[in-house]
Amino acid sequence: MRATVQRVTSASVSVDGEVVGSIGAGALVLLGISHEDTVSSLEKMVNKLLNTRFFSDSDGKTNLSILDAGGEILLISQFTLYADLSSGRRPSFTNAARPEQAVPLYESCIRELEQGGVRVQTGRFGAHMVVSLVNDGPFTLNFDTDTF
C-alpha cells in the first residue's frame, strides 16, 4: 500500500463539477492499493497516517501528528501510485489492485481512520476527480507499507 501525503491548509475534490469532499487544515492522502495488499497492510498504513509527526508545534517543529494537531484527512483513491514505468513510454498499472479487492480495503481505511479519531472526507472510487489543494509548506511525504 502506498500513500502520497500532503499537509494542506485546505483541500477539496469534485466529481462532474460537484464538490464531494472538502477539508480545512490537515492532510490530502492519495492512497494506492496493490494486488498484494491485505488487512495487515491497511493496519500499518492507518497507524502511520495517524501517528507520523508532520504538523508543526508552537515552536515550528514537526512534532505533532494529525491527531495532535486536530487535522482532517481528504482520502483519494489513486491507483496510479502503482504505475510501472520500467518499459516503454506508457505506464503499466498491473500492480494496482482490481476494484473488487481495492474497494473493500479503501472503505476499511476510511472507517479505521475515523475510528482513530480523524474526520475523513473522500472522493468517489473510480470516478474522474478534480482535486484542489493548498499545500502547507510545501510538505509532502511518501509512505509505502513495504518499507515499514
PDB file of C-alpha atoms in Angstrom:
ATOM      1  CA  MET A   1       0.000   0.000   0.000  1.00  0.00           C
ATOM      2  CA  ARG A   2       1.327   3.421  -0.929  1.00  0.00           C
ATOM      3  CA  ALA A   3       0.277   6.903   0.009  1.00  0.00           C
ATOM      4  CA  THR A   4       1.408  10.333  -1.026  1.00  0.00           C
ATOM      5  CA  VAL A   5       0.528  12.651   1.832  1.00  0.00           C
ATOM      6  CA  GLN A   6       0.455  16.411   1.518  1.00  0.00           C
ATOM      7  CA  ARG A   7      -0.005  18.691   4.502  1.00  0.00           C
ATOM      8  CA  VAL A   8      -2.645  21.223   3.487  1.00  0.00           C
ATOM      9  CA  THR A   9      -4.414  24.290   4.796  1.00  0.00           C
ATOM     10  CA  SER A  10      -7.414  23.186   2.719  1.00  0.00           C
ATOM     11  CA  ALA A  11      -8.314  20.665   0.026  1.00  0.00           C
ATOM     12  CA  SER A  12     -11.373  19.576  -1.933  1.00  0.00           C
ATOM     13  CA  VAL A  13     -12.392  17.058  -4.560  1.00  0.00           C
ATOM     14  CA  SER A  14     -15.035  17.438  -7.240  1.00  0.00           C
ATOM     15  CA  VAL A  15     -16.786  14.944  -9.497  1.00  0.00           C
ATOM     16  CA  ASP A  16     -18.706  16.260 -12.514  1.00  0.00           C
ATOM     17  CA  GLY A  17     -18.401  19.814 -11.172  1.00  0.00           C
ATOM     18  CA  GLU A  18     -19.850  18.938  -7.746  1.00  0.00           C
ATOM     19  CA  VAL A  19     -17.694  19.152  -4.612  1.00  0.00           C
ATOM     20  CA  VAL A  20     -17.986  15.720  -2.973  1.00  0.00           C
ATOM     21  CA  GLY A  21     -15.412  16.197  -0.218  1.00  0.00           C
ATOM     22  CA  SER A  22     -13.536  19.064   1.387  1.00  0.00           C
ATOM     23  CA  ILE A  23     -11.383  19.694   4.437  1.00  0.00           C
ATOM     24  CA  GLY A  24      -9.686  22.532   6.237  1.00  0.00           C
ATOM     25  CA  ALA A  25      -6.238  22.088   7.777  1.00  0.00           C
ATOM     26  CA  GLY A  26      -4.994  18.529   7.619  1.00  0.00           C
ATOM     27  CA  ALA A  27      -3.725  16.085   5.022  1.00  0.00           C
ATOM     28  CA  LEU A  28      -4.583  15.187   1.459  1.00  0.00           C
ATOM     29  CA  VAL A  29      -3.876  11.455   1.210  1.00  0.00           C
ATOM     30  CA  LEU A  30      -3.600   9.854  -2.221  1.00  0.00           C
ATOM     31  CA  LEU A  31      -3.890   6.121  -1.497  1.00  0.00           C
ATOM     32  CA  GLY A  32      -2.732   3.383  -3.840  1.00  0.00           C
ATOM     33  CA  ILE A  33      -3.619  -0.256  -3.209  1.00  0.00           C
ATOM     34  CA  SER A  34      -1.735  -3.122  -4.852  1.00  0.00           C
ATOM     35  CA  HIS A  35      -2.943  -6.636  -5.568  1.00  0.00           C
ATOM     36  CA  GLU A  36      -0.584  -7.836  -2.792  1.00  0.00           C
ATOM     37  CA  ASP A  37      -2.162  -5.660  -0.074  1.00  0.00           C
ATOM     38  CA  THR A  38      -4.053  -7.169   2.844  1.00  0.00           C
ATOM     39  CA  VAL A  39      -5.742  -6.068   6.066  1.00  0.00           C
ATOM     40  CA  SER A  40      -2.262  -6.116   7.631  1.00  0.00           C
ATOM     41  CA  SER A  41      -1.047  -3.579   5.046  1.00  0.00           C
ATOM     42  CA  LEU A  42      -4.061  -1.437   5.812  1.00  0.00           C
ATOM     43  CA  GLU A  43      -3.416  -1.506   9.562  1.00  0.00           C
ATOM     44  CA  LYS A  44       0.211  -0.441   9.029  1.00  0.00           C
ATOM     45  CA  MET A  45      -0.829   2.424   6.771  1.00  0.00           C
ATOM     46  CA  VAL A  46      -3.540   3.692   9.119  1.00  0.00           C
ATOM     47  CA  ASN A  47      -1.098   3.600  12.030  1.00  0.00           C
ATOM     48  CA  LYS A  48       1.455   5.660  10.066  1.00  0.00           C
ATOM     49  CA  LEU A  49      -1.141   8.160   8.880  1.00  0.00           C
ATOM     50  CA  LEU A  50      -2.480   8.713  12.386  1.00  0.00           C
ATOM     51  CA  ASN A  51       0.838   8.842  14.227  1.00  0.00           C
ATOM     52  CA  THR A  52       3.525  10.298  11.945  1.00  0.00           C
ATOM     53  CA  ARG A  53       4.507  13.733  13.199  1.00  0.00           C
ATOM     54  CA  PHE A  54       4.358  16.103  10.240  1.00  0.00           C
ATOM     55  CA  PHE A  55       2.458  19.039  11.738  1.00  0.00           C
ATOM     56  CA  SER A  56       4.185  21.966  13.399  1.00  0.00           C
ATOM     57  CA  ASP A  57       4.070  22.679  17.112  1.00  0.00           C
ATOM     58  CA  SER A  58       4.135  26.189  18.616  1.00  0.00           C
ATOM     59  CA  ASP A  59       7.912  26.319  18.052  1.00  0.00           C
ATOM     60  CA  GLY A  60       7.558  25.495  14.343  1.00  0.00           C
ATOM     61  CA  LYS A  61       8.988  21.977  14.740  1.00  0.00           C
ATOM     62  CA  THR A  62       7.266  18.973  13.157  1.00  0.00           C
ATOM     63  CA  ASN A  63       6.348  17.373  16.473  1.00  0.00           C
ATOM     64  CA  LEU A  64       2.595  16.849  16.054  1.00  0.00           C
ATOM     65  CA  SER A  65       0.640  14.021  14.467  1.00  0.00           C
ATOM     66  CA  ILE A  66      -2.634  14.691  12.683  1.00  0.00           C
ATOM     67  CA  LEU A  67      -4.370  13.594  15.885  1.00  0.00           C
ATOM     68  CA  ASP A  68      -2.341  16.056  17.990  1.00  0.00           C
ATOM     69  CA  ALA A  69      -2.983  18.863  15.503  1.00  0.00           C
ATOM     70  CA  GLY A  70      -6.717  18.142  15.207  1.00  0.00           C
ATOM     71  CA  GLY A  71      -6.386  17.880  11.420  1.00  0.00           C
ATOM     72  CA  GLU A  72      -8.711  16.319   8.873  1.00  0.00           C
ATOM     73  CA  ILE A  73      -7.987  13.904   6.017  1.00  0.00           C
ATOM     74  CA  LEU A  74      -9.172  14.042   2.425  1.00  0.00           C
ATOM     75  CA  LEU A  75      -8.647  10.448   1.228  1.00  0.00           C
ATOM     76  CA  ILE A  76      -8.494   9.890  -2.529  1.00  0.00           C
ATOM     77  CA  SER A  77      -8.031   6.506  -4.213  1.00  0.00           C
ATOM     78  CA  GLN A  78      -5.043   6.692  -6.565  1.00  0.00           C
ATOM     79  CA  PHE A  79      -4.219   3.502  -8.484  1.00  0.00           C
ATOM     80  CA  THR A  80      -1.562   5.382 -10.479  1.00  0.00           C
ATOM     81  CA  LEU A  81       0.757   5.236  -7.459  1.00  0.00           C
ATOM     82  CA  TYR A  82       1.437   1.689  -8.682  1.00  0.00           C
ATOM     83  CA  ALA A  83       2.430   2.741 -12.194  1.00  0.00           C
ATOM     84  CA  ASP A  84       5.310   0.746 -13.668  1.00  0.00           C
ATOM     85  CA  LEU A  85       7.424   2.948 -15.913  1.00  0.00           C
ATOM     86  CA  SER A  86      10.272   0.486 -16.461  1.00  0.00           C
ATOM     87  CA  SER A  87       9.387  -0.356 -20.055  1.00  0.00           C
ATOM     88  CA  GLY A  88       8.298   1.763 -22.973  1.00  0.00           C
ATOM     89  CA  ARG A  89       6.616   5.144 -22.749  1.00  0.00           C
ATOM     90  CA  ARG A  90       3.187   4.118 -21.493  1.00  0.00           C
ATOM     91  CA  PRO A  91       2.766   3.286 -17.798  1.00  0.00           C
ATOM     92  CA  SER A  92       1.509  -0.158 -16.829  1.00  0.00           C
ATOM     93  CA  PHE A  93      -0.879  -0.468 -13.898  1.00  0.00           C
ATOM     94  CA  THR A  94      -0.843  -4.252 -13.494  1.00  0.00           C
ATOM     95  CA  ASN A  95       0.492  -3.913  -9.923  1.00  0.00           C
ATOM     96  CA  ALA A  96      -2.597  -1.964  -8.815  1.00  0.00           C
ATOM     97  CA  ALA A  97      -5.391  -3.933  -7.190  1.00  0.00           C
ATOM     98  CA  ARG A  98      -8.555  -4.575  -9.167  1.00  0.00           C
ATOM     99  CA  PRO A  99     -11.644  -2.753  -7.825  1.00  0.00           C
ATOM    100  CA  GLU A 100     -13.126  -5.892  -6.245  1.00  0.00           C
ATOM    101  CA  GLN A 101     -10.061  -6.051  -3.960  1.00  0.00           C
ATOM    102  CA  ALA A 102      -9.278  -2.328  -3.646  1.00  0.00           C
ATOM    103  CA  VAL A 103     -12.755  -1.029  -2.751  1.00  0.00           C
ATOM    104  CA  PRO A 104     -13.140  -3.055   0.481  1.00  0.00           C
ATOM    105  CA  LEU A 105      -9.633  -2.042   1.631  1.00  0.00           C
ATOM    106  CA  TYR A 106     -10.269   1.609   0.747  1.00  0.00           C
ATOM    107  CA  GLU A 107     -13.576   1.601   2.641  1.00  0.00           C
ATOM    108  CA  SER A 108     -11.913  -0.093   5.622  1.00  0.00           C
ATOM    109  CA  CYS A 109      -9.237   2.602   5.585  1.00  0.00           C
ATOM    110  CA  ILE A 110     -11.925   5.292   5.843  1.00  0.00           C
ATOM    111  CA  ARG A 111     -13.565   3.535   8.800  1.00  0.00           C
ATOM    112  CA  GLU A 112     -10.287   2.894  10.638  1.00  0.00           C
ATOM    113  CA  LEU A 113      -9.116   6.494  10.252  1.00  0.00           C
ATOM    114  CA  GLU A 114     -12.463   7.734  11.558  1.00  0.00           C
ATOM    115  CA  GLN A 115     -12.363   5.270  14.451  1.00  0.00           C
ATOM    116  CA  GLY A 116      -8.842   6.534  15.154  1.00  0.00           C
ATOM    117  CA  GLY A 117     -10.259   9.991  15.749  1.00  0.00           C
ATOM    118  CA  VAL A 118      -9.887  11.854  12.456  1.00  0.00           C
ATOM    119  CA  ARG A 119     -12.636  13.457  10.361  1.00  0.00           C
ATOM    120  CA  VAL A 120     -12.342  11.916   6.879  1.00  0.00           C
ATOM    121  CA  GLN A 121     -13.731  13.183   3.592  1.00  0.00           C
ATOM    122  CA  THR A 122     -13.378  11.233   0.340  1.00  0.00           C
ATOM    123  CA  GLY A 123     -13.681  11.353  -3.376  1.00  0.00           C
ATOM    124  CA  ARG A 124     -15.540   8.697  -5.359  1.00  0.00           C
ATOM    125  CA  PHE A 125     -13.686   5.486  -6.068  1.00  0.00           C
ATOM    126  CA  GLY A 126     -13.129   5.018  -9.799  1.00  0.00           C
ATOM    127  CA  ALA A 127     -14.534   8.408 -10.788  1.00  0.00           C
ATOM    128  CA  HIS A 128     -12.707  11.116 -12.694  1.00  0.00           C
ATOM    129  CA  MET A 129     -11.936  13.556  -9.891  1.00  0.00           C
ATOM    130  CA  VAL A 130     -10.592  17.087  -9.808  1.00  0.00           C
ATOM    131  CA  VAL A 131      -8.559  17.672  -6.652  1.00  0.00           C
ATOM    132  CA  SER A 132      -7.728  21.160  -5.402  1.00  0.00           C
ATOM    133  CA  LEU A 133      -5.383  21.860  -2.524  1.00  0.00           C
ATOM    134  CA  VAL A 134      -3.363  24.490  -0.779  1.00  0.00           C
ATOM    135  CA  ASN A 135      -0.139  22.720   0.190  1.00  0.00           C
ATOM    136  CA  ASP A 136       1.175  23.880   3.559  1.00  0.00           C
ATOM    137  CA  GLY A 137       4.953  24.123   3.492  1.00  0.00           C
ATOM    138  CA  PRO A 138       5.033  22.585   0.947  1.00  0.00           C
ATOM    139  CA  PHE A 139       5.245  19.398   2.958  1.00  0.00           C
ATOM    140  CA  THR A 140       4.825  16.091   1.123  1.00  0.00           C
ATOM    141  CA  LEU A 141       5.645  12.551   2.288  1.00  0.00           C
ATOM    142  CA  ASN A 142       5.528   9.188   0.530  1.00  0.00           C
ATOM    143  CA  PHE A 143       4.512   6.170   2.607  1.00  0.00           C
ATOM    144  CA  ASP A 144       4.939   2.571   1.454  1.00  0.00           C
ATOM    145  CA  THR A 145       3.952  -0.344   3.682  1.00  0.00           C
ATOM    146  CA  ASP A 146       6.754  -2.402   2.109  1.00  0.00           C
ATOM    147  CA  THR A 147       9.232  -0.152   3.942  1.00  0.00           C
ATOM    148  CA  PHE A 148       7.684  -0.176   7.434  1.00  0.00           C
TER     149      PHE A 148
END
